PDB file of C-alpha atoms in Angstrom:
ATOM      1  CA  MET A   1    -141.609 158.570 -59.066  1.00 63.00           C
ATOM      2  CA  GLN A   2    -137.806 158.708 -58.518  1.00 71.00           C
ATOM      3  CA  GLU A   3    -138.396 158.764 -55.029  1.00 75.00           C
ATOM      4  CA  GLN A   4    -140.483 155.502 -55.331  1.00 79.00           C
ATOM      5  CA  VAL A   5    -138.004 153.771 -56.852  1.00 81.00           C
ATOM      6  CA  ASP A   6    -135.124 154.981 -54.340  1.00 83.00           C
ATOM      7  CA  SER A   7    -137.519 153.548 -52.008  1.00 86.00           C
ATOM      8  CA  ILE A   8    -138.246 150.251 -53.447  1.00 91.00           C
ATOM      9  CA  LYS A   9    -134.211 150.087 -53.946  1.00 89.00           C
ATOM     10  CA  ALA A  10    -133.960 150.840 -50.167  1.00 86.00           C
ATOM     11  CA  PHE A  11    -136.722 148.157 -49.302  1.00 89.00           C
ATOM     12  CA  TRP A  12    -135.044 145.030 -51.150  1.00 91.00           C
ATOM     13  CA  ASP A  13    -131.718 146.342 -49.942  1.00 88.00           C
ATOM     14  CA  ASP A  14    -132.279 146.131 -46.066  1.00 85.00           C
ATOM     15  CA  LEU A  15    -134.903 143.060 -46.372  1.00 85.00           C
ATOM     16  CA  ALA A  16    -132.471 140.883 -48.659  1.00 84.00           C
ATOM     17  CA  ILE A  17    -129.671 141.023 -45.519  1.00 81.00           C
ATOM     18  CA  THR A  18    -132.487 139.923 -43.197  1.00 80.00           C
ATOM     19  CA  LEU A  19    -134.213 137.506 -45.259  1.00 79.00           C
ATOM     20  CA  ASP A  20    -130.633 135.963 -45.579  1.00 74.00           C
ATOM     21  CA  ALA A  21    -130.001 135.406 -41.598  1.00 70.00           C
ATOM     22  CA  LEU A  22    -133.574 133.182 -42.105  1.00 71.00           C
ATOM     23  CA  GLN A  23    -133.386 131.307 -45.265  1.00 65.00           C
ATOM     24  CA  HIS A  24    -132.891 128.064 -43.193  1.00 67.00           C
ATOM     25  CA  ALA A  25    -135.722 129.198 -40.385  1.00 68.00           C
ATOM     26  CA  THR A  26    -139.036 126.631 -40.423  1.00 69.00           C
ATOM     27  CA  LEU A  27    -142.688 128.627 -41.279  1.00 63.00           C
ATOM     28  CA  GLU A  28    -143.207 128.668 -38.194  1.00 69.00           C
ATOM     29  CA  GLN A  29    -140.271 130.632 -36.676  1.00 70.00           C
ATOM     30  CA  LEU A  30    -140.787 132.659 -39.555  1.00 67.00           C
ATOM     31  CA  ALA A  31    -144.328 133.213 -38.235  1.00 64.00           C
ATOM     32  CA  GLU A  32    -143.442 133.984 -34.838  1.00 67.00           C
ATOM     33  CA  HIS A  33    -140.989 136.438 -36.401  1.00 65.00           C
ATOM     34  CA  GLY A  34    -143.360 137.596 -38.776  1.00 63.00           C
ATOM     35  CA  GLU A  35    -145.012 140.209 -36.588  1.00 64.00           C
ATOM     36  CA  ARG A  36    -141.591 141.858 -35.609  1.00 74.00           C
ATOM     37  CA  VAL A  37    -140.295 141.666 -39.633  1.00 72.00           C
ATOM     38  CA  LEU A  38    -143.510 143.584 -40.613  1.00 69.00           C
ATOM     39  CA  MET A  39    -142.841 146.099 -37.853  1.00 77.00           C
ATOM     40  CA  ASP A  40    -139.197 146.427 -38.908  1.00 81.00           C
ATOM     41  CA  TYR A  41    -139.987 147.752 -42.322  1.00 82.00           C
ATOM     42  CA  ARG A  42    -143.608 149.183 -42.190  1.00 80.00           C
ATOM     43  CA  PRO A  43    -141.985 152.254 -42.157  1.00 83.00           C
ATOM     44  CA  THR A  44    -140.231 151.919 -45.461  1.00 84.00           C
ATOM     45  CA  LEU A  45    -143.106 150.217 -47.328  1.00 86.00           C
ATOM     46  CA  LYS A  46    -145.502 152.967 -46.424  1.00 85.00           C
ATOM     47  CA  GLU A  47    -143.009 155.261 -47.915  1.00 86.00           C
ATOM     48  CA  ILE A  48    -143.616 153.468 -51.340  1.00 91.00           C
ATOM     49  CA  ASP A  49    -147.166 153.140 -50.693  1.00 92.00           C
ATOM     50  CA  SER A  50    -149.091 153.029 -47.581  1.00 91.00           C
ATOM     51  CA  ASN A  51    -151.912 150.317 -48.341  1.00 91.00           C
ATOM     52  CA  LEU A  52    -148.946 147.767 -49.245  1.00 91.00           C
ATOM     53  CA  THR A  53    -148.438 144.653 -46.810  1.00 86.00           C
ATOM     54  CA  PHE A  54    -146.458 141.575 -46.917  1.00 86.00           C
ATOM     55  CA  HIS A  55    -146.613 138.008 -44.954  1.00 83.00           C
ATOM     56  CA  PHE A  56    -144.988 134.287 -45.385  1.00 81.00           C
ATOM     57  CA  GLU A  57    -146.625 131.263 -46.482  1.00 79.00           C
ATOM     58  CA  ARG A  58    -145.153 127.729 -47.285  1.00 71.00           C
ATOM     59  CA  ASN A  59    -147.453 125.519 -49.427  1.00 67.00           C
ATOM     60  CA  GLN A  60    -145.101 122.795 -49.072  1.00 61.00           C
ATOM     61  CA  GLU A  61    -143.412 120.785 -45.856  1.00 60.00           C
ATOM     62  CA  ASP A  62    -140.069 121.252 -47.831  1.00 62.00           C
ATOM     63  CA  GLY A  63    -140.812 123.593 -50.420  1.00 66.00           C
ATOM     64  CA  PRO A  64    -139.764 127.075 -50.958  1.00 74.00           C
ATOM     65  CA  VAL A  65    -141.155 129.756 -48.435  1.00 80.00           C
ATOM     66  CA  GLN A  66    -143.322 132.615 -50.426  1.00 85.00           C
ATOM     67  CA  LEU A  67    -143.371 136.335 -49.540  1.00 87.00           C
ATOM     68  CA  VAL A  68    -146.898 137.272 -50.502  1.00 91.00           C
ATOM     69  CA  PHE A  69    -147.011 140.764 -51.115  1.00 93.00           C
ATOM     70  CA  GLY A  70    -150.496 142.818 -51.455  1.00 91.00           C
ATOM     71  CA  CYS A  71    -152.227 146.048 -50.591  1.00 89.00           C
ATOM     72  CA  ASP A  72    -155.357 145.403 -48.669  1.00 83.00           C
ATOM     73  CA  GLY A  73    -158.173 145.302 -51.167  1.00 82.00           C
ATOM     74  CA  TYR A  74    -156.922 148.747 -52.650  1.00 85.00           C
ATOM     75  CA  PRO A  75    -157.005 148.653 -56.180  1.00 87.00           C
ATOM     76  CA  GLU A  76    -155.415 151.519 -56.930  1.00 89.00           C
ATOM     77  CA  SER A  77    -152.340 150.031 -55.153  1.00 91.00           C
ATOM     78  CA  ILE A  78    -152.511 147.256 -57.382  1.00 92.00           C
ATOM     79  CA  HIS A  79    -149.496 149.102 -59.570  1.00 91.00           C
ATOM     80  CA  SER A  80    -147.506 149.601 -56.320  1.00 92.00           C
ATOM     81  CA  VAL A  81    -147.492 145.868 -55.776  1.00 94.00           C
ATOM     82  CA  LEU A  82    -146.471 144.675 -59.008  1.00 93.00           C
ATOM     83  CA  THR A  83    -143.802 147.554 -59.385  1.00 94.00           C
ATOM     84  CA  LEU A  84    -142.126 146.235 -56.034  1.00 95.00           C
ATOM     85  CA  VAL A  85    -142.294 142.381 -56.681  1.00 95.00           C
ATOM     86  CA  GLY A  86    -140.744 143.225 -60.388  1.00 95.00           C
ATOM     87  CA  ALA A  87    -137.731 144.791 -58.255  1.00 94.00           C
ATOM     88  CA  ALA A  88    -137.495 141.813 -56.401  1.00 94.00           C
ATOM     89  CA  PRO A  89    -133.923 140.615 -56.508  1.00 92.00           C
ATOM     90  CA  LYS A  90    -132.740 136.785 -56.040  1.00 89.00           C
ATOM     91  CA  LEU A  91    -133.324 135.658 -52.510  1.00 85.00           C
ATOM     92  CA  ASN A  92    -131.938 132.364 -51.398  1.00 80.00           C
ATOM     93  CA  GLY A  93    -134.915 129.981 -50.029  1.00 78.00           C
ATOM     94  CA  PHE A  94    -137.510 132.824 -50.467  1.00 84.00           C
ATOM     95  CA  GLN A  95    -140.043 133.186 -53.808  1.00 89.00           C
ATOM     96  CA  VAL A  96    -141.453 136.293 -54.057  1.00 93.00           C
ATOM     97  CA  ARG A  97    -145.521 136.676 -55.026  1.00 93.00           C
ATOM     98  CA  ALA A  98    -147.770 139.582 -56.152  1.00 95.00           C
ATOM     99  CA  PHE A  99    -151.045 139.293 -54.266  1.00 94.00           C
ATOM    100  CA  ASN A 100    -152.750 135.692 -52.183  1.00 90.00           C
ATOM    101  CA  GLU A 101    -154.053 133.458 -54.748  1.00 90.00           C
ATOM    102  CA  ARG A 102    -156.132 130.428 -54.735  1.00 93.00           C
ATOM    103  CA  HIS A 103    -156.219 127.732 -52.228  1.00 91.00           C
ATOM    104  CA  ASP A 104    -156.815 124.322 -53.360  1.00 90.00           C
ATOM    105  CA  PRO A 105    -158.422 122.624 -51.497  1.00 92.00           C
ATOM    106  CA  VAL A 106    -160.157 125.664 -49.814  1.00 93.00           C
ATOM    107  CA  PRO A 107    -159.923 125.987 -45.903  1.00 91.00           C
ATOM    108  CA  ARG A 108    -163.075 124.978 -44.213  1.00 94.00           C
ATOM    109  CA  THR A 109    -162.044 127.255 -41.194  1.00 93.00           C
ATOM    110  CA  VAL A 110    -159.984 130.068 -40.352  1.00 91.00           C
ATOM    111  CA  ASP A 111    -158.218 130.258 -37.068  1.00 85.00           C
ATOM    112  CA  LEU A 112    -158.168 134.139 -36.110  1.00 78.00           C
ATOM    113  CA  GLY A 113    -156.098 134.108 -32.587  1.00 72.00           C
ATOM    114  CA  GLY A 114    -158.131 130.918 -31.013  1.00 76.00           C
ATOM    115  CA  GLU A 115    -161.441 131.720 -32.748  1.00 78.00           C
ATOM    116  CA  LEU A 116    -162.373 129.303 -35.287  1.00 87.00           C
ATOM    117  CA  CYS A 117    -164.612 130.701 -38.134  1.00 91.00           C
ATOM    118  CA  GLU A 118    -166.150 128.130 -40.215  1.00 95.00           C
ATOM    119  CA  ILE A 119    -166.727 128.423 -44.085  1.00 96.00           C
ATOM    120  CA  ASN A 120    -170.131 126.954 -43.428  1.00 95.00           C
ATOM    121  CA  ASP A 121    -171.432 129.915 -41.412  1.00 95.00           C
ATOM    122  CA  TYR A 122    -171.478 132.097 -44.399  1.00 97.00           C
ATOM    123  CA  TRP A 123    -173.712 132.316 -47.221  1.00 98.00           C
ATOM    124  CA  TYR A 124    -173.397 134.909 -50.525  1.00 98.00           C
ATOM    125  CA  SER A 125    -175.123 136.088 -53.521  1.00 97.00           C
ATOM    126  CA  LEU A 126    -173.598 137.128 -56.444  1.00 96.00           C
ATOM    127  CA  ARG A 127    -175.495 139.491 -58.810  1.00 94.00           C
ATOM    128  CA  THR A 128    -174.698 141.542 -62.004  1.00 92.00           C
ATOM    129  CA  ILE A 129    -176.139 144.902 -62.076  1.00 89.00           C
ATOM    130  CA  ASN A 130    -175.253 147.030 -65.274  1.00 88.00           C
ATOM    131  CA  GLY A 131    -172.164 145.261 -66.436  1.00 86.00           C
ATOM    132  CA  LYS A 132    -170.624 145.405 -62.748  1.00 89.00           C
ATOM    133  CA  LEU A 133    -170.412 142.561 -60.372  1.00 93.00           C
ATOM    134  CA  GLU A 134    -171.790 142.492 -56.616  1.00 95.00           C
ATOM    135  CA  LEU A 135    -170.829 140.388 -54.135  1.00 96.00           C
ATOM    136  CA  ALA A 136    -172.985 140.162 -50.775  1.00 97.00           C
ATOM    137  CA  ILE A 137    -172.265 138.451 -47.864  1.00 97.00           C
ATOM    138  CA  TYR A 138    -174.466 137.086 -45.435  1.00 97.00           C
ATOM    139  CA  MET A 139    -173.738 135.859 -41.374  1.00 96.00           C
ATOM    140  CA  GLU A 140    -175.427 136.048 -38.578  1.00 94.00           C
ATOM    141  CA  ASP A 141    -175.497 139.028 -36.125  1.00 90.00           C
ATOM    142  CA  ALA A 142    -173.875 140.690 -39.082  1.00 88.00           C
ATOM    143  CA  PRO A 143    -171.300 143.715 -37.529  1.00 83.00           C
ATOM    144  CA  THR A 144    -172.078 147.523 -38.049  1.00 81.00           C
ATOM    145  CA  VAL A 145    -168.726 148.240 -37.931  1.00 78.00           C
ATOM    146  CA  LEU A 146    -166.775 145.977 -40.066  1.00 76.00           C
ATOM    147  CA  ASP A 147    -163.289 146.621 -38.836  1.00 75.00           C
ATOM    148  CA  MET A 148    -164.469 145.453 -35.353  1.00 75.00           C
ATOM    149  CA  ASP A 149    -165.361 142.088 -36.312  1.00 82.00           C
ATOM    150  CA  PRO A 150    -162.765 139.399 -36.788  1.00 85.00           C
ATOM    151  CA  ARG A 151    -165.185 137.216 -38.780  1.00 89.00           C
ATOM    152  CA  VAL A 152    -165.116 139.874 -41.542  1.00 89.00           C
ATOM    153  CA  GLU A 153    -161.333 139.422 -42.230  1.00 88.00           C
ATOM    154  CA  ALA A 154    -161.899 135.262 -41.978  1.00 91.00           C
ATOM    155  CA  VAL A 155    -164.734 135.628 -44.875  1.00 93.00           C
ATOM    156  CA  MET A 156    -161.699 138.035 -46.629  1.00 91.00           C
ATOM    157  CA  ILE A 157    -159.149 135.080 -46.127  1.00 91.00           C
ATOM    158  CA  LEU A 158    -162.017 132.590 -46.993  1.00 95.00           C
ATOM    159  CA  LEU A 159    -162.793 134.888 -50.499  1.00 95.00           C
ATOM    160  CA  ASP A 160    -158.905 135.537 -51.173  1.00 93.00           C
ATOM    161  CA  ALA A 161    -158.617 131.013 -51.506  1.00 94.00           C
ATOM    162  CA  LEU A 162    -161.957 130.876 -53.363  1.00 97.00           C
ATOM    163  CA  ILE A 163    -161.723 133.357 -56.214  1.00 96.00           C
ATOM    164  CA  GLY A 164    -158.056 135.165 -55.530  1.00 94.00           C
ATOM    165  CA  GLU A 165    -157.453 138.533 -53.890  1.00 92.00           C
ATOM    166  CA  TYR A 166    -156.435 140.143 -57.513  1.00 92.00           C
ATOM    167  CA  GLU A 167    -159.374 139.096 -58.875  1.00 92.00           C
ATOM    168  CA  ILE A 168    -161.730 140.508 -56.043  1.00 92.00           C
ATOM    169  CA  MET A 169    -159.993 143.989 -56.790  1.00 91.00           C
ATOM    170  CA  VAL A 170    -160.451 144.006 -60.186  1.00 90.00           C
ATOM    171  CA  ARG A 171    -163.857 141.984 -60.641  1.00 91.00           C
ATOM    172  CA  ILE A 172    -166.068 142.824 -57.625  1.00 92.00           C
ATOM    173  CA  TRP A 173    -167.405 146.219 -57.762  1.00 90.00           C
ATOM    174  CA  ALA A 174    -169.435 146.014 -54.650  1.00 90.00           C
ATOM    175  CA  LEU A 175    -168.939 143.938 -51.529  1.00 92.00           C
ATOM    176  CA  ASP A 176    -171.632 144.325 -48.903  1.00 93.00           C
ATOM    177  CA  TRP A 177    -172.166 142.364 -45.485  1.00 95.00           C
ATOM    178  CA  TYR A 178    -175.971 141.432 -44.722  1.00 96.00           C
ATOM    179  CA  GLU A 179    -177.928 139.343 -41.636  1.00 96.00           C
ATOM    180  CA  LEU A 180    -178.320 136.011 -42.723  1.00 97.00           C
ATOM    181  CA  PRO A 181    -181.912 135.014 -42.949  1.00 96.00           C
ATOM    182  CA  ALA A 182    -183.755 132.385 -41.141  1.00 94.00           C
ATOM    183  CA  CYS A 183    -184.047 130.454 -44.579  1.00 96.00           C
ATOM    184  CA  PRO A 184    -181.250 131.404 -46.908  1.00 97.00           C
ATOM    185  CA  ARG A 185    -182.113 129.331 -49.533  1.00 96.00           C
ATOM    186  CA  ASP A 186    -185.645 130.940 -49.513  1.00 96.00           C
ATOM    187  CA  PHE A 187    -183.968 134.313 -50.464  1.00 95.00           C
ATOM    188  CA  GLY A 188    -181.996 132.525 -53.412  1.00 96.00           C
ATOM    189  CA  LEU A 189    -178.459 132.476 -51.041  1.00 98.00           C
ATOM    190  CA  SER A 190    -176.056 129.973 -51.760  1.00 98.00           C
ATOM    191  CA  PRO A 191    -173.398 128.545 -49.258  1.00 98.00           C
ATOM    192  CA  LEU A 192    -169.920 130.224 -49.394  1.00 97.00           C
ATOM    193  CA  SER A 193    -168.031 127.220 -50.255  1.00 97.00           C
ATOM    194  CA  GLN A 194    -170.170 127.430 -53.754  1.00 97.00           C
ATOM    195  CA  LEU A 195    -168.799 130.728 -54.746  1.00 97.00           C
ATOM    196  CA  ARG A 196    -165.649 129.945 -57.008  1.00 97.00           C
ATOM    197  CA  SER A 197    -167.367 127.555 -59.333  1.00 96.00           C
ATOM    198  CA  GLU A 198    -170.361 130.712 -59.651  1.00 96.00           C
ATOM    199  CA  PHE A 199    -167.886 133.142 -60.057  1.00 96.00           C
ATOM    200  CA  ASP A 200    -166.011 131.429 -62.593  1.00 95.00           C
ATOM    201  CA  GLN A 201    -168.591 131.074 -65.008  1.00 94.00           C
ATOM    202  CA  ILE A 202    -169.388 134.704 -65.474  1.00 92.00           C
ATOM    203  CA  LYS A 203    -166.258 136.467 -64.519  1.00 90.00           C
ATOM    204  CA  SER A 204    -165.089 136.542 -68.124  1.00 86.00           C
ATOM    205  CA  ASP A 205    -168.236 138.413 -68.848  1.00 86.00           C
ATOM    206  CA  ILE A 206    -167.107 141.304 -66.142  1.00 84.00           C
ATOM    207  CA  LYS A 207    -165.054 144.095 -67.673  1.00 81.00           C
ATOM    208  CA  PRO A 208    -161.761 144.710 -64.871  1.00 81.00           C
ATOM    209  CA  ILE A 209    -163.193 146.990 -62.177  1.00 70.00           C
ATOM    210  CA  GLY A 210    -162.594 148.527 -59.037  1.00 54.00           C
ATOM    211  CA  ILE A 211    -163.808 147.654 -55.437  1.00 54.00           C
ATOM    212  CA  ASN A 212    -165.967 149.377 -53.226  1.00 53.00           C
ATOM    213  CA  LEU A 213    -166.482 148.309 -49.676  1.00 51.00           C
ATOM    214  CA  HIS A 214    -169.538 148.895 -47.876  1.00 48.00           C
TER     215      HIS A 214
END
């Protein structure tokens, strides 16, 4: 425990110096240097928890830059994220936040290295089985190896925007991926853009749990 406390303090001491020099940078400049910053601080983050991640965001053109920490969807690392964010010092020009929050409006497209993924290309089903919430995503040419298909990353970004990263980890028991049938509505499927409305109607009935990716 003390080792993690020391690692967190070392992380913030070092990062505060770097961010002080970047406090007047534009979001575009931060994005350009973001991967370098991640590379520089990844070893220290991994000492705290191997699942920790962070990235920069700005919701308004002249608003503060947000430093968003997450854990790549691993619920066992939620505590590490909250502990790290709770230990954050005051940073000039930056706000520190835990997890990707919902976005309004929900993005219609996700650009992954020039490849545009449209929200309208994805459908879903949401079922409660034995008190557990199971989400299934349907797409054309569904991948057999999830890590090899950029559309999977795009869908995860859209899910964060629709219902929030934290809610996904503590409310969704299983997330499955299937081939999109020719007539989705005949199979009781709904467009992914409608997920938030249905999720919000039933989430209070679901006991917070973890997530198993299949």
